DNA sequence: TTAGGGTTAG
C-alpha cells in the first residue's frame, strides 16, 4: 500500500498512512520507512527524506539498514551534496553497517555522472578489495563515464574487457557505447554497435533507437534517420516523447524548421505537444533560422495552452531577442522571469551579457556583472574573452577588470589560453 | 517486503 502510494508520487498520503498505522497500533518497520525514504529521495525531496529518517531513528528507535543508507546516499549524490555523502558513509561504518555492492554502484554512478572516472575506478578497486564483484551495471556505468568525457578508446577497453570478466553486455551496455560514438560523431562505429545488438540476439529498445536517431541527425543524415524511424515502428517500438524531441531538434538543426513545424502542427493537440521541451526546441530552432516572429508566436502560445515557460524557454527567448538586437525586450524578459518565480541561471547571465557586449551596452554589462558577483555566478570562457577584448579595445571601462577577475572560475585560471 | 545503469533542447 505504501509502495503503491509512493509509486503514484503521493508521498504525502504515504506518510499519512505511516502515521495512521502507528496510531492504530500497527507499528511501521524499517521496510515501511525505507519505502518512503527512497520515494522521497527519488522525487528530489531529500530534506523531507532526512526528516523521516530522523523520525525513524530518534523517535521510533528503529535502526536504519543498508537499504536506508543507500537510498539517502543516492539522493544526496544526485544533488552533488558530497560532504553529506561522506558523512553518511562514515555514519554507516560507525553503526557497523558495511556498504554493500549497491552502495558502491551508486558511488560509481555518481562519480561517472560528474565525469570523475578516476574516482569511479578507485571505488571499483575498493569494491574488489572488499570482496564484492562488480557486475555489468558497474561496468556499463563506467563506460558511460568515459563516453561522457569523449574518451572512446577507454570506453571501448572497458567494453572489451567484459567477456574476460565473465560478464555479458546487455542492450543497455551496447546503447551506452553507441551513445558515446554518436556524441563523438563517429557514426560508422555507432552504426556498427547498433547492428551488433541484433547480431548478438538482443533487441534494440526505445533508448537505442532514440540515441541512434539523434546521432544520425547530428551528422546531417536526415534521410537515414527517417529510414530508422520507419524501421523502429516496423519493429514495434512506439516512439515516445524523447523520440519526438529528437526528431524536432534534428530537423531544426538541419535547416528544416518548416518541416519540424509541420510535424508539430500535425501532432496538434496531443499529449506530445503539452511538454515545454517541445516548445523550447521549436522556439530555439525558429529563432536560429531567422524566423524570430515564429519563435515569438510560439512563446505567446504557451500562455494560451496553459504551459509554464521554464529557464530554458526564457534563455532561448532572451538569446533570440539579443540576436535581433532587441536588447530592451531581452532585459524586460530577464526581469520578468525572476518575477514569475523562474530565477535566471548561469546560462541566462551568459546569454544576456553577450547580448549587451555585442551591442555595446556598457552600463548594463557592469550592472549584470555586479549582479553575478552578488549571486556567486562565474563567467564562461567565451564571455570572458569577449569582455577582455572589449576592455582592451577601450569600449569597456578598465575599472571593471577587478570585478571581472572575481568572476573568473578556478578552471579558467589554471588553463591560460 | 523496501535500494543500482543508458536516450530529449541553450
Short mmCIF file of C-alpha atoms (C1' of nucleotides) in Angstrom, two decimals:
data_model
loop_
_atom_site.label_atom_id
_atom_site.label_comp_id
_atom_site.label_asym_id
_atom_site.label_seq_id
_atom_site.Cartn_x
_atom_site.Cartn_y
_atom_site.Cartn_z
CA UNK A 1 0.00 0.00 0.00
CA UNK A 2 2.75 2.44 0.99
CA UNK A 3 4.72 1.43 -2.06
CA UNK A 4 1.63 1.91 -4.25
CA UNK A 5 1.10 5.43 -2.96
CA UNK A 6 4.76 6.28 -3.42
CA UNK A 7 4.64 4.91 -6.94
CA UNK A 8 1.95 7.42 -7.82
CA UNK A 9 4.12 10.15 -6.40
CA UNK A 10 1.79 10.56 -3.46
CA UNK A 11 4.37 10.82 -0.75
CA UNK A 12 2.16 12.95 1.45
CA UNK A 13 -0.52 10.26 1.52
CA UNK A 14 2.09 7.59 2.12
CA UNK A 15 3.43 9.49 5.12
CA UNK A 16 -0.10 10.00 6.43
CA UNK A 17 -0.68 6.27 6.12
CA UNK A 18 2.53 5.61 8.04
CA UNK A 19 1.25 7.81 10.89
CA UNK A 20 -2.16 6.17 10.80
CA UNK A 21 -0.56 2.73 11.03
CA UNK A 22 1.34 3.91 14.04
CA UNK A 23 -1.78 5.28 15.76
CA UNK A 24 -3.71 2.08 15.14
CA UNK A 25 -1.02 0.05 16.81
CA UNK A 26 0.33 -1.42 13.61
CA UNK A 27 3.93 -0.37 14.01
CA UNK A 28 5.72 0.58 10.80
CA UNK A 29 9.00 -1.26 10.43
CA UNK A 30 12.22 -0.44 8.65
CA UNK A 31 10.73 -1.65 5.35
CA UNK A 32 7.85 0.86 5.52
CA UNK A 33 10.27 3.65 6.32
CA UNK A 34 12.72 2.62 3.60
CA UNK A 35 9.94 2.66 1.02
CA UNK A 36 9.01 6.23 1.88
CA UNK A 37 12.58 7.46 2.27
CA UNK A 38 13.51 6.03 -1.13
CA UNK A 39 10.47 7.53 -2.80
CA UNK A 40 11.17 10.97 -1.29
CA UNK A 41 14.79 10.78 -2.47
CA UNK A 42 13.66 9.86 -5.98
CA UNK A 43 11.26 12.81 -6.00
CA UNK A 44 14.19 15.06 -5.10
CA UNK A 45 12.71 15.75 -1.66
CA UNK A 46 15.90 14.84 0.09
CA UNK A 47 15.39 17.10 3.11
CA UNK A 48 11.98 15.56 3.74
CA UNK A 49 13.63 12.16 3.47
CA UNK A 50 16.08 13.24 6.18
CA UNK A 51 13.19 14.27 8.42
CA UNK A 52 11.56 10.86 8.07
CA UNK A 53 14.95 9.24 8.61
CA UNK A 54 15.42 11.14 11.87
CA UNK A 55 11.89 10.37 12.98
CA UNK A 56 12.52 6.68 12.35
CA UNK A 57 15.80 6.61 14.27
CA UNK A 58 15.26 9.05 17.12
CA UNK A 59 11.52 8.97 17.75
CA UNK A 60 10.75 5.37 16.93
CA UNK A 61 14.07 3.79 17.75
CA UNK A 62 14.12 1.83 14.51
CA UNK A 63 17.62 1.12 13.28
CA UNK A 64 18.35 2.01 9.65
CA UNK A 65 19.78 -0.72 7.44
CA UNK A 66 21.99 -0.68 4.37
CA UNK A 67 18.95 -0.02 2.14
CA UNK A 68 18.06 3.10 4.14
CA UNK A 69 21.58 4.43 3.72
CA UNK A 70 21.77 3.51 0.04
CA UNK A 71 18.57 5.42 -0.72
CA UNK A 72 19.74 8.52 1.09
CA UNK A 73 23.27 8.37 -0.36
CA UNK A 74 21.80 8.03 -3.84
CA UNK A 75 19.55 11.07 -3.27
CA UNK A 76 22.47 13.13 -1.94
CA UNK A 77 24.66 12.12 -4.89
CA UNK A 78 22.03 13.33 -7.34
CA UNK A 79 22.32 16.77 -5.80
CA UNK A 80 26.10 16.78 -5.62
CA UNK A 81 25.91 17.03 -1.83
CA UNK A 82 29.24 15.25 -1.49
CA UNK A 83 30.10 16.30 2.04
CA UNK A 84 26.89 14.82 3.32
CA UNK A 85 27.56 11.67 1.30
CA UNK A 86 30.90 11.25 3.12
CA UNK A 87 29.14 11.93 6.40
CA UNK A 88 26.56 9.24 5.72
CA UNK A 89 29.24 6.75 4.67
CA UNK A 90 31.11 7.44 7.89
CA UNK A 91 27.91 7.14 9.91
CA UNK A 92 27.25 3.75 8.28
CA UNK A 93 30.66 2.46 9.28
CA UNK A 94 30.17 3.79 12.83
CA UNK A 95 26.86 1.95 13.05
CA UNK A 96 28.54 -1.23 11.91
CA UNK A 97 26.69 -1.33 8.60
CA UNK A 98 29.07 -2.16 5.77
CA UNK A 99 28.49 -0.58 2.39
CA UNK A 100 27.34 -3.28 0.02
CA UNK A 101 27.54 -3.91 -3.67
CA UNK A 102 24.80 -1.36 -4.39
CA UNK A 103 26.39 1.34 -2.26
CA UNK A 104 29.48 1.06 -4.43
CA UNK A 105 27.48 1.09 -7.64
CA UNK A 106 25.69 4.25 -6.51
CA UNK A 107 29.06 5.90 -5.88
CA UNK A 108 30.49 4.74 -9.21
CA UNK A 109 27.44 6.17 -10.94
CA UNK A 110 27.67 9.47 -9.10
CA UNK A 111 31.35 9.94 -9.96
CA UNK A 112 30.82 8.98 -13.60
CA UNK A 113 27.96 11.46 -13.99
CA UNK A 114 30.36 14.17 -12.83
CA UNK A 115 32.96 12.95 -15.32
CA UNK A 116 35.21 11.83 -12.46
CA UNK A 117 36.16 8.48 -13.93
CA UNK A 118 39.38 8.14 -11.96
CA UNK A 119 37.43 8.36 -8.74
CA UNK A 120 34.92 5.86 -10.12
CA UNK A 121 37.75 3.47 -10.96
CA UNK A 122 39.07 3.93 -7.42
CA UNK A 123 35.66 3.00 -5.99
CA UNK A 124 35.65 -0.15 -8.13
CA UNK A 125 39.10 -1.03 -6.75
CA UNK A 126 37.87 -0.64 -3.18
CA UNK A 127 34.84 -2.71 -4.09
CA UNK A 128 37.05 -5.55 -5.32
CA UNK A 129 39.33 -5.28 -2.28
CA UNK A 130 36.28 -5.75 -0.10
CA UNK A 131 35.34 -8.90 -1.90
CA UNK A 132 32.41 -7.51 -3.90
CA UNK A 133 32.28 -8.43 -7.57
CA UNK A 134 31.45 -5.52 -9.90
CA UNK A 135 28.69 -6.53 -12.31
CA UNK A 136 27.51 -5.47 -15.74
CA UNK A 137 25.80 -2.38 -14.26
CA UNK A 138 29.03 -1.25 -12.63
CA UNK A 139 30.96 -1.51 -15.89
CA UNK A 140 28.20 -0.07 -18.07
CA UNK A 141 28.17 2.94 -15.76
CA UNK A 142 31.93 3.26 -16.13
CA UNK A 143 31.57 3.08 -19.92
CA UNK A 144 29.06 5.94 -19.66
CA UNK A 145 31.56 7.93 -17.65
CA UNK A 146 34.25 7.57 -20.31
CA UNK A 147 31.73 8.31 -23.08
CA UNK A 148 30.71 11.49 -21.29
CA UNK A 149 34.32 12.64 -21.43
CA UNK A 150 34.59 11.59 -25.08
CA UNK A 151 37.29 9.10 -24.14
CA UNK A 152 36.06 6.44 -26.50
CA UNK A 153 39.15 4.28 -26.58
CA UNK A 154 38.96 3.88 -22.80
CA UNK A 155 35.22 3.21 -23.01
CA UNK A 156 35.99 0.58 -25.63
CA UNK A 157 38.70 -1.01 -23.49
CA UNK A 158 36.25 -1.43 -20.62
CA UNK A 159 33.70 -2.86 -23.02
CA UNK A 160 36.20 -5.31 -24.50
CA UNK A 161 37.26 -6.45 -21.04
CA UNK A 162 33.74 -7.59 -20.15
CA UNK A 163 33.97 -11.09 -21.63
CA UNK A 164 37.22 -11.84 -19.83
CA UNK A 165 35.45 -10.84 -16.61
CA UNK A 166 32.73 -13.32 -17.38
CA UNK A 167 30.17 -10.59 -18.00
CA UNK A 168 27.79 -10.40 -20.94
CA UNK A 169 26.99 -6.92 -22.29
CA UNK A 170 23.26 -6.29 -22.49
CA UNK A 171 21.30 -3.85 -24.62
CA UNK A 172 21.98 -1.01 -22.15
CA UNK A 173 25.73 -1.64 -22.32
CA UNK A 174 25.62 -1.53 -26.12
CA UNK A 175 23.45 1.57 -26.11
CA UNK A 176 25.84 3.35 -23.77
CA UNK A 177 28.78 2.75 -26.07
CA UNK A 178 26.63 3.61 -29.09
CA UNK A 179 25.73 6.87 -27.39
CA UNK A 180 29.41 7.63 -26.88
CA UNK A 181 30.15 7.09 -30.56
CA UNK A 182 27.20 9.27 -31.55
CA UNK A 183 28.30 12.09 -29.23
CA UNK A 184 31.81 11.99 -30.69
CA UNK A 185 30.24 11.93 -34.17
CA UNK A 186 31.73 8.57 -35.03
CA UNK A 187 28.56 7.47 -36.74
CA UNK A 188 30.11 4.48 -38.54
CA UNK A 189 31.17 2.91 -35.27
CA UNK A 190 27.77 3.77 -33.74
CA UNK A 191 26.00 2.02 -36.62
CA UNK A 192 28.29 -0.93 -36.17
CA UNK A 193 27.29 -1.14 -32.49
CA UNK A 194 23.66 -0.88 -33.48
CA UNK A 195 23.99 -3.87 -35.79
CA UNK A 196 25.97 -5.78 -33.19
CA UNK A 197 22.94 -5.67 -30.88
CA UNK A 198 20.75 -7.74 -33.22
CA UNK A 199 23.71 -9.91 -34.24
CA UNK A 200 24.09 -10.91 -30.58
CA UNK A 201 20.45 -11.85 -30.43
CA UNK A 202 19.46 -8.76 -28.44
CA UNK A 203 16.70 -6.33 -29.36
CA UNK A 204 17.36 -2.59 -29.70
CA UNK A 205 14.95 -0.81 -27.36
CA UNK A 206 13.44 2.66 -27.48
CA UNK A 207 16.55 4.25 -25.97
CA UNK A 208 18.81 2.56 -28.52
CA UNK A 209 16.66 3.89 -31.35
CA UNK A 210 16.45 7.36 -29.86
CA UNK A 211 20.22 7.51 -29.39
CA UNK A 212 20.89 6.30 -32.94
CA UNK A 213 18.33 8.73 -34.37
CA UNK A 214 19.99 11.64 -32.64
CA UNK A 215 23.38 10.52 -33.88
CA UNK A 216 22.19 10.41 -37.48
CA UNK A 217 20.63 13.87 -37.23
CA UNK A 218 23.82 15.25 -35.66
CA UNK A 219 25.85 14.27 -38.71
CA UNK A 220 23.16 15.57 -41.04
CA UNK A 221 21.95 12.22 -42.26
CA UNK A 222 18.26 13.07 -42.15
CA UNK A 223 17.29 10.50 -44.77
CA UNK A 224 18.91 7.69 -42.79
CA UNK A 225 17.20 8.99 -39.64
CA UNK A 226 13.87 8.86 -41.42
CA UNK A 227 14.55 5.27 -42.51
CA UNK A 228 15.49 4.27 -38.97
CA UNK A 229 12.34 5.92 -37.62
CA UNK A 230 10.25 3.81 -40.02
CA UNK A 231 12.22 0.72 -39.08
CA UNK A 232 11.71 1.30 -35.38
CA UNK A 233 7.96 1.47 -35.81
CA UNK A 234 8.00 -1.62 -38.04
CA UNK A 235 9.83 -3.38 -35.19
CA UNK A 236 7.01 -2.47 -32.85
CA UNK A 237 8.85 0.24 -30.91
CA UNK A 238 6.46 3.05 -30.23
CA UNK A 239 8.10 6.50 -30.46
CA UNK A 240 7.96 8.32 -27.14
CA UNK A 241 8.24 11.99 -26.18
CA UNK A 242 12.01 11.67 -26.30
CA UNK A 243 11.88 10.41 -29.90
CA UNK A 244 9.63 13.32 -30.73
CA UNK A 245 12.02 15.85 -29.22
CA UNK A 246 14.99 14.30 -31.04
CA UNK A 247 13.17 14.47 -34.38
CA UNK A 248 12.06 18.08 -33.93
CA UNK A 249 15.52 19.14 -32.80
CA UNK A 250 17.15 17.14 -35.58
CA UNK A 251 15.02 18.78 -38.23
CA UNK A 252 15.61 22.28 -36.80
CA UNK A 253 19.37 21.80 -36.72
CA UNK A 254 19.36 20.60 -40.31
CA UNK A 255 17.65 23.70 -41.64
CA UNK A 256 14.26 22.04 -41.82
CA UNK A 257 12.37 24.23 -39.36
CA UNK A 258 9.35 24.32 -41.68
CA UNK A 259 9.28 20.54 -41.65
CA UNK A 260 9.58 20.49 -37.84
CA UNK A 261 6.73 22.97 -37.53
CA UNK A 262 4.52 20.95 -39.83
CA UNK A 263 5.21 17.82 -37.74
CA UNK A 264 4.33 19.88 -34.67
CA UNK A 265 1.06 21.05 -36.21
CA UNK A 266 0.28 17.57 -37.45
CA UNK A 267 0.66 16.22 -33.90
CA UNK A 268 -1.62 19.05 -32.83
CA UNK A 269 -3.48 18.99 -29.57
CA UNK A 270 -1.92 15.77 -28.31
CA UNK A 271 -0.15 14.98 -25.06
CA UNK A 272 3.13 15.02 -27.01
CA UNK A 273 2.74 18.74 -27.54
CA UNK A 274 1.93 19.52 -23.93
CA UNK A 275 5.56 19.40 -22.96
CA UNK A 276 7.59 22.58 -22.56
CA UNK A 277 10.68 20.90 -24.08
CA UNK A 278 8.88 20.69 -27.43
CA UNK A 279 8.31 24.44 -27.42
CA UNK A 280 11.86 25.13 -26.32
CA UNK A 281 13.25 23.15 -29.24
CA UNK A 282 10.99 24.88 -31.76
CA UNK A 283 11.45 28.39 -30.36
CA UNK A 284 15.20 27.90 -30.44
CA UNK A 285 15.10 26.36 -33.92
CA UNK A 286 12.91 29.09 -35.35
CA UNK A 287 14.93 31.95 -33.88
CA UNK A 288 18.24 30.44 -35.03
CA UNK A 289 16.87 30.21 -38.56
CA UNK A 290 15.97 33.88 -38.55
CA UNK A 291 12.27 33.18 -38.10
CA UNK A 292 12.02 35.09 -34.86
CA UNK A 293 8.41 36.07 -35.47
CA UNK A 294 7.53 32.36 -35.33
CA UNK A 295 9.54 31.99 -32.12
CA UNK A 296 7.59 34.88 -30.57
CA UNK A 297 4.29 33.40 -31.69
CA UNK A 298 5.21 30.04 -30.12
CA UNK A 299 6.22 31.77 -26.90
CA UNK A 300 2.90 33.57 -26.88
CA UNK A 301 1.07 30.26 -27.45
CA UNK A 302 2.43 28.96 -24.15
CA UNK A 303 0.05 31.08 -22.10
CA UNK A 304 -2.84 30.15 -24.36
CA UNK A 305 -2.04 26.47 -23.88
CA UNK A 306 -1.54 26.86 -20.15
CA UNK A 307 2.12 25.84 -20.29
CA UNK A 308 4.67 27.35 -17.93
CA UNK A 309 7.90 28.58 -19.55
CA UNK A 310 10.97 27.18 -17.81
CA UNK A 311 14.50 28.56 -17.55
CA UNK A 312 15.35 27.09 -20.98
CA UNK A 313 12.40 28.82 -22.60
CA UNK A 314 13.45 32.17 -21.17
CA UNK A 315 17.08 31.66 -22.10
CA UNK A 316 16.21 30.77 -25.67
CA UNK A 317 13.88 33.79 -25.97
CA UNK A 318 16.42 36.16 -24.40
CA UNK A 319 19.05 34.80 -26.76
CA UNK A 320 16.65 35.37 -29.66
CA UNK A 321 15.91 38.95 -28.62
CA UNK A 322 19.63 39.64 -28.28
CA UNK A 323 20.26 38.15 -31.70
CA UNK A 324 17.68 40.51 -33.18
CA UNK A 325 19.26 43.45 -31.39
CA UNK A 326 16.13 43.84 -29.26
CA UNK A 327 18.01 44.44 -26.01
CA UNK A 328 15.14 46.22 -24.27
CA UNK A 329 12.88 43.23 -24.78
CA UNK A 330 15.65 40.87 -23.64
CA UNK A 331 16.12 42.88 -20.46
CA UNK A 332 12.39 43.02 -19.86
CA UNK A 333 12.11 39.24 -20.11
CA UNK A 334 15.13 38.82 -17.84
CA UNK A 335 13.34 40.66 -15.05
CA UNK A 336 10.01 39.09 -15.85
CA UNK A 337 11.34 35.55 -15.45
CA UNK A 338 12.54 36.22 -11.95
CA UNK A 339 9.18 37.77 -11.04
CA UNK A 340 7.42 34.70 -12.45
CA UNK A 341 9.27 32.51 -10.00
CA UNK A 342 11.81 31.26 -12.53
CA UNK A 343 15.18 32.67 -11.41
CA UNK A 344 17.84 33.18 -14.10
CA UNK A 345 20.67 30.64 -14.18
CA UNK A 346 24.28 30.98 -15.33
CA UNK A 347 23.22 30.49 -18.95
CA UNK A 348 20.78 33.40 -18.70
CA UNK A 349 23.56 35.66 -17.49
CA UNK A 350 25.90 34.43 -20.20
CA UNK A 351 23.35 34.99 -22.96
CA UNK A 352 22.30 38.44 -21.81
CA UNK A 353 25.85 39.53 -21.10
CA UNK A 354 26.95 38.54 -24.59
CA UNK A 355 23.97 40.41 -25.99
CA UNK A 356 24.94 43.56 -24.09
CA UNK A 357 28.58 43.21 -25.07
CA UNK A 358 27.90 42.73 -28.75
CA UNK A 359 25.64 45.77 -28.72
CA UNK A 360 27.99 47.88 -26.58
CA UNK A 361 25.59 48.44 -23.68
CA UNK A 362 28.41 49.13 -21.22
CA UNK A 363 26.30 50.24 -18.26
CA UNK A 364 24.17 47.16 -18.49
CA UNK A 365 27.28 44.98 -18.69
CA UNK A 366 28.59 46.41 -15.45
CA UNK A 367 25.26 46.06 -13.69
CA UNK A 368 24.93 42.46 -14.78
CA UNK A 369 28.48 41.61 -13.72
CA UNK A 370 27.77 43.04 -10.30
CA UNK A 371 24.59 41.00 -10.04
CA UNK A 372 26.53 37.86 -11.00
CA UNK A 373 29.16 38.62 -8.41
CA UNK A 374 26.48 39.04 -5.75
CA UNK A 375 24.88 35.72 -6.65
CA UNK A 376 28.13 33.81 -6.85
CA UNK A 377 27.92 33.07 -10.58
CA UNK A 378 31.02 32.81 -12.72
CA UNK A 379 31.98 33.59 -16.30
CA UNK A 380 32.48 31.07 -19.10
CA UNK A 381 35.50 31.13 -21.40
CA UNK A 382 33.83 32.74 -24.42
CA UNK A 383 32.12 35.55 -22.50
CA UNK A 384 35.35 36.20 -20.64
CA UNK A 385 37.32 36.56 -23.86
CA UNK A 386 34.67 38.93 -25.22
CA UNK A 387 34.98 41.01 -22.06
CA UNK A 388 38.76 41.09 -22.27
CA UNK A 389 38.73 42.00 -25.97
CA UNK A 390 36.35 44.88 -25.39
CA UNK A 391 38.29 46.16 -22.41
CA UNK A 392 41.48 46.05 -24.47
CA UNK A 393 39.74 47.87 -27.32
CA UNK A 394 38.73 50.57 -24.87
CA UNK A 395 34.99 50.10 -25.25
CA UNK A 396 34.72 48.91 -21.65
CA UNK A 397 35.94 50.74 -18.60
CA UNK A 398 39.17 49.25 -17.19
CA UNK A 399 37.81 49.78 -13.68
CA UNK A 400 35.66 46.74 -14.32
CA UNK A 401 38.70 44.45 -14.52
CA UNK A 402 38.73 43.83 -10.79
CA UNK A 403 35.10 42.78 -10.88
CA UNK A 404 35.76 40.57 -13.91
CA UNK A 405 38.69 38.97 -12.09
CA UNK A 406 36.41 37.91 -9.26
CA UNK A 407 34.09 36.20 -11.74
CA UNK A 408 36.75 34.05 -13.39
CA UNK A 409 36.27 30.45 -12.28
CA UNK A 410 39.22 28.47 -10.97
CA UNK A 411 39.28 26.13 -14.00
CA UNK A 412 39.91 29.06 -16.32
CA UNK A 413 42.69 30.44 -14.13
CA UNK A 414 44.55 27.14 -14.37
CA UNK A 415 44.43 26.88 -18.16
CA UNK A 416 45.60 30.18 -19.62
CA UNK A 417 44.80 30.46 -23.31
"C1'" DT B 1 8.59 -6.81 1.94
"C1'" DT B 2 11.91 -1.78 0.74
"C1'" DA B 3 17.58 0.04 -2.88
"C1'" DG B 4 21.50 0.41 -8.52
"C1'" DG B 5 22.64 1.54 -15.15
"C1'" DG B 6 21.62 4.06 -20.98
"C1'" DT B 7 18.23 8.47 -24.88
"C1'" DT B 8 15.30 14.73 -25.49
"C1'" DA B 9 16.59 21.36 -26.01
"C1'" DG B 10 20.77 26.69 -24.62
#
